[in-house]
C-alpha positions as a Python dict, from the first residue, in 0.01 Angstrom:
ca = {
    (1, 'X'): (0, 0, 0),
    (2, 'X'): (-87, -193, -313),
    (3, 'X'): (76, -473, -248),
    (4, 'X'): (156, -632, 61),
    (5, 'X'): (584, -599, 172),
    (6, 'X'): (747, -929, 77),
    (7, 'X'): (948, -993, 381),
    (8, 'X'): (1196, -1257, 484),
    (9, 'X'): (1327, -1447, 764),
    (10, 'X'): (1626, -1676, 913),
    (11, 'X'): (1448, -1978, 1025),
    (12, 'X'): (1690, -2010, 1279),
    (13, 'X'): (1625, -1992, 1703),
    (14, 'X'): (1798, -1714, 1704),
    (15, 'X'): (1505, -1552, 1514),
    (16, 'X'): (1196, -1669, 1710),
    (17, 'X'): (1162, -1382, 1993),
    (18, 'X'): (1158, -1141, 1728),
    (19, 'X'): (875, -1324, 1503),
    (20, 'X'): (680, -1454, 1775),
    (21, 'X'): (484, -1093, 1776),
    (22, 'X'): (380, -1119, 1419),
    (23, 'X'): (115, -1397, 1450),
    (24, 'X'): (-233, -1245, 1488),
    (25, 'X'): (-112, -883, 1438),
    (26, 'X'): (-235, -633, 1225),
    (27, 'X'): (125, -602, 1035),
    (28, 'X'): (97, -984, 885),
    (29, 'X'): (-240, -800, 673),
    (30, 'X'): (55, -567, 544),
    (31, 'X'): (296, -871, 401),
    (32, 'X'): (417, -1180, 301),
    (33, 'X'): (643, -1324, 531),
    (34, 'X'): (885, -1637, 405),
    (35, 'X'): (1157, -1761, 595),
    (36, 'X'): (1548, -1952, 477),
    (37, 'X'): (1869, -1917, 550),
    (38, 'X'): (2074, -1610, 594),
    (39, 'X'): (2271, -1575, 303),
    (40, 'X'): (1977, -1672, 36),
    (41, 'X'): (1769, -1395, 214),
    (42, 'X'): (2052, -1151, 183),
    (43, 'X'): (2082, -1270, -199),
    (44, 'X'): (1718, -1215, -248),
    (45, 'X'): (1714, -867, -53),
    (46, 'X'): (1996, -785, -317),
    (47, 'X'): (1818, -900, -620),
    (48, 'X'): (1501, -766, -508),
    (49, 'X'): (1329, -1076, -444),
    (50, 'X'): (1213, -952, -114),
    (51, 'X'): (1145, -613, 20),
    (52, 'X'): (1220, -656, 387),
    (53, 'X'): (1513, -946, 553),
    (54, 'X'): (1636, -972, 904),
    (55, 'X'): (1963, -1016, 686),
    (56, 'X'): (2333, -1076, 758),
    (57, 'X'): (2477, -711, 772),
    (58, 'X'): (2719, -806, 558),
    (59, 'X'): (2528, -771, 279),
    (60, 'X'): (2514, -380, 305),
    (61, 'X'): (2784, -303, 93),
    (62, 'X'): (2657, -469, -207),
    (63, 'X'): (2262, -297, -185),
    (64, 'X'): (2243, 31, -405),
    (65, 'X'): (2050, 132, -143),
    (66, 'X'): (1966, -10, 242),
    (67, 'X'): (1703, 121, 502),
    (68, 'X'): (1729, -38, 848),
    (69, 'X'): (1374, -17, 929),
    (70, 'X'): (1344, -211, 1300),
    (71, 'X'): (1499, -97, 1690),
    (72, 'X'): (1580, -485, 1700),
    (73, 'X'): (1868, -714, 1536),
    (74, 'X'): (2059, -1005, 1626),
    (75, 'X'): (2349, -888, 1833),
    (76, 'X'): (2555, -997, 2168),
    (77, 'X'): (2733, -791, 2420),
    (78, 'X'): (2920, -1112, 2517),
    (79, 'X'): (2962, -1435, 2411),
    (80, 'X'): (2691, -1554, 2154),
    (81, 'X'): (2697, -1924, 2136),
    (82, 'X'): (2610, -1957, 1850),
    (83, 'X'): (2871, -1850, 1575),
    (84, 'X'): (3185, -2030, 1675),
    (85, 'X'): (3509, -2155, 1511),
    (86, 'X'): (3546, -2494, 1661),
    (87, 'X'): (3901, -2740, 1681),
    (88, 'X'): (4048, -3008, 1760),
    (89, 'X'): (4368, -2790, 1819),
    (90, 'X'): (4394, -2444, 1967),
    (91, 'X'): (4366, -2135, 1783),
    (92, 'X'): (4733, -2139, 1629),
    (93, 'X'): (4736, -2476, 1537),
    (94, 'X'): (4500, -2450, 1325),
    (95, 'X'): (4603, -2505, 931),
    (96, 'X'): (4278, -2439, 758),
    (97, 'X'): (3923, -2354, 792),
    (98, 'X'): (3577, -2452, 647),
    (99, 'X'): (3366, -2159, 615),
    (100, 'X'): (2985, -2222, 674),
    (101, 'X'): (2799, -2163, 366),
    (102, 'X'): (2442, -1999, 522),
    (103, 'X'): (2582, -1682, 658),
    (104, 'X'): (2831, -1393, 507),
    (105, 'X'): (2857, -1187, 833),
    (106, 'X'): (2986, -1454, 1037),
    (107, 'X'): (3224, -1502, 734),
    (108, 'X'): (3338, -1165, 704),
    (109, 'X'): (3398, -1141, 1079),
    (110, 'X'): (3587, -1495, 1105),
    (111, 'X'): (3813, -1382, 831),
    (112, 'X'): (3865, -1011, 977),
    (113, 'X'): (3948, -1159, 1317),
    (114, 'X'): (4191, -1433, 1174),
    (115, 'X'): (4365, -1169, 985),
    (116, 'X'): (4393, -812, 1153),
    (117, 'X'): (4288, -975, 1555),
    (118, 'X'): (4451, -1342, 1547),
    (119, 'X'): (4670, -1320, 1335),
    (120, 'X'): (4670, -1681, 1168),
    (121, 'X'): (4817, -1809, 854),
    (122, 'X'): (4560, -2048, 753),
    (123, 'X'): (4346, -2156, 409),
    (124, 'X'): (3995, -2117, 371),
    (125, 'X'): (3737, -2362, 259),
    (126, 'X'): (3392, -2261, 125),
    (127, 'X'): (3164, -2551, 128),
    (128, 'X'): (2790, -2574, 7),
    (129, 'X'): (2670, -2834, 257),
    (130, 'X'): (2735, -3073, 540),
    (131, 'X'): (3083, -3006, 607),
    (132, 'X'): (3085, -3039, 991),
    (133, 'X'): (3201, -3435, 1014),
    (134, 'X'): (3584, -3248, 840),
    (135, 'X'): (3614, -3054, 1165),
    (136, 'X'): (3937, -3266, 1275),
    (137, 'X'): (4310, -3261, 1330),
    (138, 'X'): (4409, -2934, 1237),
    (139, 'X'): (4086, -2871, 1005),
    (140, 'X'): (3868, -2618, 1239),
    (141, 'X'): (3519, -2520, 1101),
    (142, 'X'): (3279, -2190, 1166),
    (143, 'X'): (2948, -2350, 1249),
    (144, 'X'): (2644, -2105, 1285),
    (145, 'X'): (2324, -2135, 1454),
    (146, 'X'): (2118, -2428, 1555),
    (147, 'X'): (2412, -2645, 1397),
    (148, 'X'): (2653, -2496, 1633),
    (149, 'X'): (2492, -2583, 1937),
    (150, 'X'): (2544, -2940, 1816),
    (151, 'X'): (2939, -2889, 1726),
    (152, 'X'): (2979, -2782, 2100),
    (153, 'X'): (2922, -3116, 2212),
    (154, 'X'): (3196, -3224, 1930),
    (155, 'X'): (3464, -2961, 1928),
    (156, 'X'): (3748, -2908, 2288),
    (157, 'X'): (3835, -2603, 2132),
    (158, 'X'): (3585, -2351, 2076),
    (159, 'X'): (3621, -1978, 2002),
    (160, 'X'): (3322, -1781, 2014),
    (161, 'X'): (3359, -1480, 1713),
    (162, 'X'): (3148, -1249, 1922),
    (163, 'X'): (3280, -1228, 2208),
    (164, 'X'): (3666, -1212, 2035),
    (165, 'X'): (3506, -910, 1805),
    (166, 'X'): (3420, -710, 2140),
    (167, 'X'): (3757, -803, 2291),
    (168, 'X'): (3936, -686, 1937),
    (169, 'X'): (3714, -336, 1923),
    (170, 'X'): (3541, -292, 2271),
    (171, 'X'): (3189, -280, 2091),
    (172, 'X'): (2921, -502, 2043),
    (173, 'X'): (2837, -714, 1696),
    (174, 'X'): (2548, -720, 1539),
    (175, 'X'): (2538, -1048, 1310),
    (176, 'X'): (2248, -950, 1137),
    (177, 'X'): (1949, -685, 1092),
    (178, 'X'): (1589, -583, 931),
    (179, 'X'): (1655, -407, 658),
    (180, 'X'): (1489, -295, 329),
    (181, 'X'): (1566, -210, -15),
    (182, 'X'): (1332, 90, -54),
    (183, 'X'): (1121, 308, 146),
    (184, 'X'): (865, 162, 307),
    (185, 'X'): (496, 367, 449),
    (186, 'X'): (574, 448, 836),
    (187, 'X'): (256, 282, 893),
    (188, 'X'): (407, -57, 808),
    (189, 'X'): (784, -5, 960),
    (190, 'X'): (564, 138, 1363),
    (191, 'X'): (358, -201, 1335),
    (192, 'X'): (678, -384, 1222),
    (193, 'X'): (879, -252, 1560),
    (194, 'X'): (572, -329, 1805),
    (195, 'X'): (534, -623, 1633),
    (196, 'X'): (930, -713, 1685),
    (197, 'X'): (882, -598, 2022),
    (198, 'X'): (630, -815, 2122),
    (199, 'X'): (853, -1152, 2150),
    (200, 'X'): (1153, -955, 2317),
    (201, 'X'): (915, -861, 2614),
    (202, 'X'): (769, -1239, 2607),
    (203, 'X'): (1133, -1463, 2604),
    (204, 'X'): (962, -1736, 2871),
    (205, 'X'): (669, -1788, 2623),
    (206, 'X'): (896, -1780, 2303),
    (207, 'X'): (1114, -2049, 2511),
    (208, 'X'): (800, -2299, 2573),
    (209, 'X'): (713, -2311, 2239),
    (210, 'X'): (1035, -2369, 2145),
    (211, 'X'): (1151, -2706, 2314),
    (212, 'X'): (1503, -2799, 2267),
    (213, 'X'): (1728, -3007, 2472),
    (214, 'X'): (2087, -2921, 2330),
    (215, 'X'): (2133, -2558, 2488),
    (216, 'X'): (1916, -2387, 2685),
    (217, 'X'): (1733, -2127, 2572),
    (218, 'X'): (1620, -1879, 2852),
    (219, 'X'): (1991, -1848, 2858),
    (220, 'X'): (2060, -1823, 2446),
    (221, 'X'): (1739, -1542, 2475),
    (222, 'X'): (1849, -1387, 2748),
    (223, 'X'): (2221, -1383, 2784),
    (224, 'X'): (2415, -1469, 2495),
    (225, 'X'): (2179, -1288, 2242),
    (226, 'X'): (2101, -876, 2262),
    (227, 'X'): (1832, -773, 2064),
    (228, 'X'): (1753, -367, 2102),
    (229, 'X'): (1941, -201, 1803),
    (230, 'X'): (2084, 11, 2057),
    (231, 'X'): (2337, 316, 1992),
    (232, 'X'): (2661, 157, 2082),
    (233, 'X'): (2551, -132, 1883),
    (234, 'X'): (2483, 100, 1526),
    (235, 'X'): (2868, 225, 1669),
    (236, 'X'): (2956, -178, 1649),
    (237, 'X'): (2775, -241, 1305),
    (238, 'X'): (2915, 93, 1142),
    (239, 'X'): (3262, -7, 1226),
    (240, 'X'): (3216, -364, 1104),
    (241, 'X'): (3061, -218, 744),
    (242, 'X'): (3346, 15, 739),
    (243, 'X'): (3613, -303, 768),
    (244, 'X'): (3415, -465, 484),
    (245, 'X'): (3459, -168, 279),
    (246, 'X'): (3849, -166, 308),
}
């Protein structure tokens, strides 16, 4: 190539087993790799900023045109832990909702749920920053990520978006993706999977360079997170694109 693929990243956990191959492999001579959060990497995938993000998959819609370049993604099968709507109050209680500003899927899929699954006649909130010290009374939040992990310390009621998404359609959800906004050399997308693939085979060594105390994260890796882009999975992500489409 002439230049090297700008790629970017969620600098999330969530993300590590699937970076942890890239260090000392050939790919990295092939890009650029910088790393934010989720919905600023979709922006910049959309723009053109970047070539390559592991992006929210709710971005798809709005791209003139979308490869999905890698067998891997951020998915669940089950519960994900770590995109939740947290309470005070249970689910129909609840009189409005802040909306966490760093991701669009989880968003899209807290909104799709709440109307066509839940059934809820509540007010969303956008916010641009701290928001989670509103969570109270009958104010619920979505909290995503590393922050969420925190927030289930905080919140009695907590209702995980993944797991309600498989009980609504009986597939899995995948939150977000690698995809690109042009073609890119097969050379580059085979050295991109094994590179990908590298971390999912290596979760214990991903995990002890990763301390942290407020989850666990053999069980986050392992269990709550699904990373092969499998078939049933595209079946999942197809049928969430096609809600956003409606």
């Amino acid at each position: 190539m002439e230049r090297k693929v700008k790629v970017a990243a969620v600098s999330y956990l969530n993300t590590k087993p699937l970076l942890f191959g890239f260090r000392n492999h050939p790919v990295m001579d092939m890009m650029e790799l910088s790393v934010d959060y989720p919905a600023k990497i979709g922006q910049q995938l959309i723009d053109g900023g970047v070539d390559v993000g592991l992006v929210p998959v709710a971005v798809i819609p709005k791209m003139k045109e979308y490869h999905i370049i890698s067998d891997y993604c951020i998915g669940a099968e089950g519960p994900v832990a770590s995109v939740c709507l947290f309470s005070d109050v249970p689910l129909h209680d609840i009189k409005r909702i802040y909306l966490d500003y760093q991701s669009r899927s989880s968003v899209a899929l807290l909104k799709l749920l709440v109307r066509d699954y839940w059934k809820l006649d509540v007010e969303f909130i956008p916010t641009t920053g701290d928001y989670e010290g509103n969570i109270k009374g009958t104010d619920a939040g979505l909290v995503i990520g590393d922050r969420a992990f925190l927030q289930r310390k905080v919140s009695p009621y907590i209702y995980d978006l993944a797991e309600h998404w498989i009980r609504y359609t009986s597939l899995p959800m995948v939150f977000a993706a690698w995809i690109s906004n042009k073609p890119l050399p097969i050379e580059f997308i085979q050295q991109f999977n094994n590179a990908n693939g590298i971390g999912i085979s290596n979760i214990p060594a991903v995990v002890a360079e990763n301390p942290y105390g407020e989850y666990d994260l053999t069980t986050y890796y392992v269990k709550n997170l699904s990373f092969p882009l499998t078939p049933s999975k595209r079946q999942g992500l197809n049928k969430f694109i096609g809600y956003l489409q409606q």
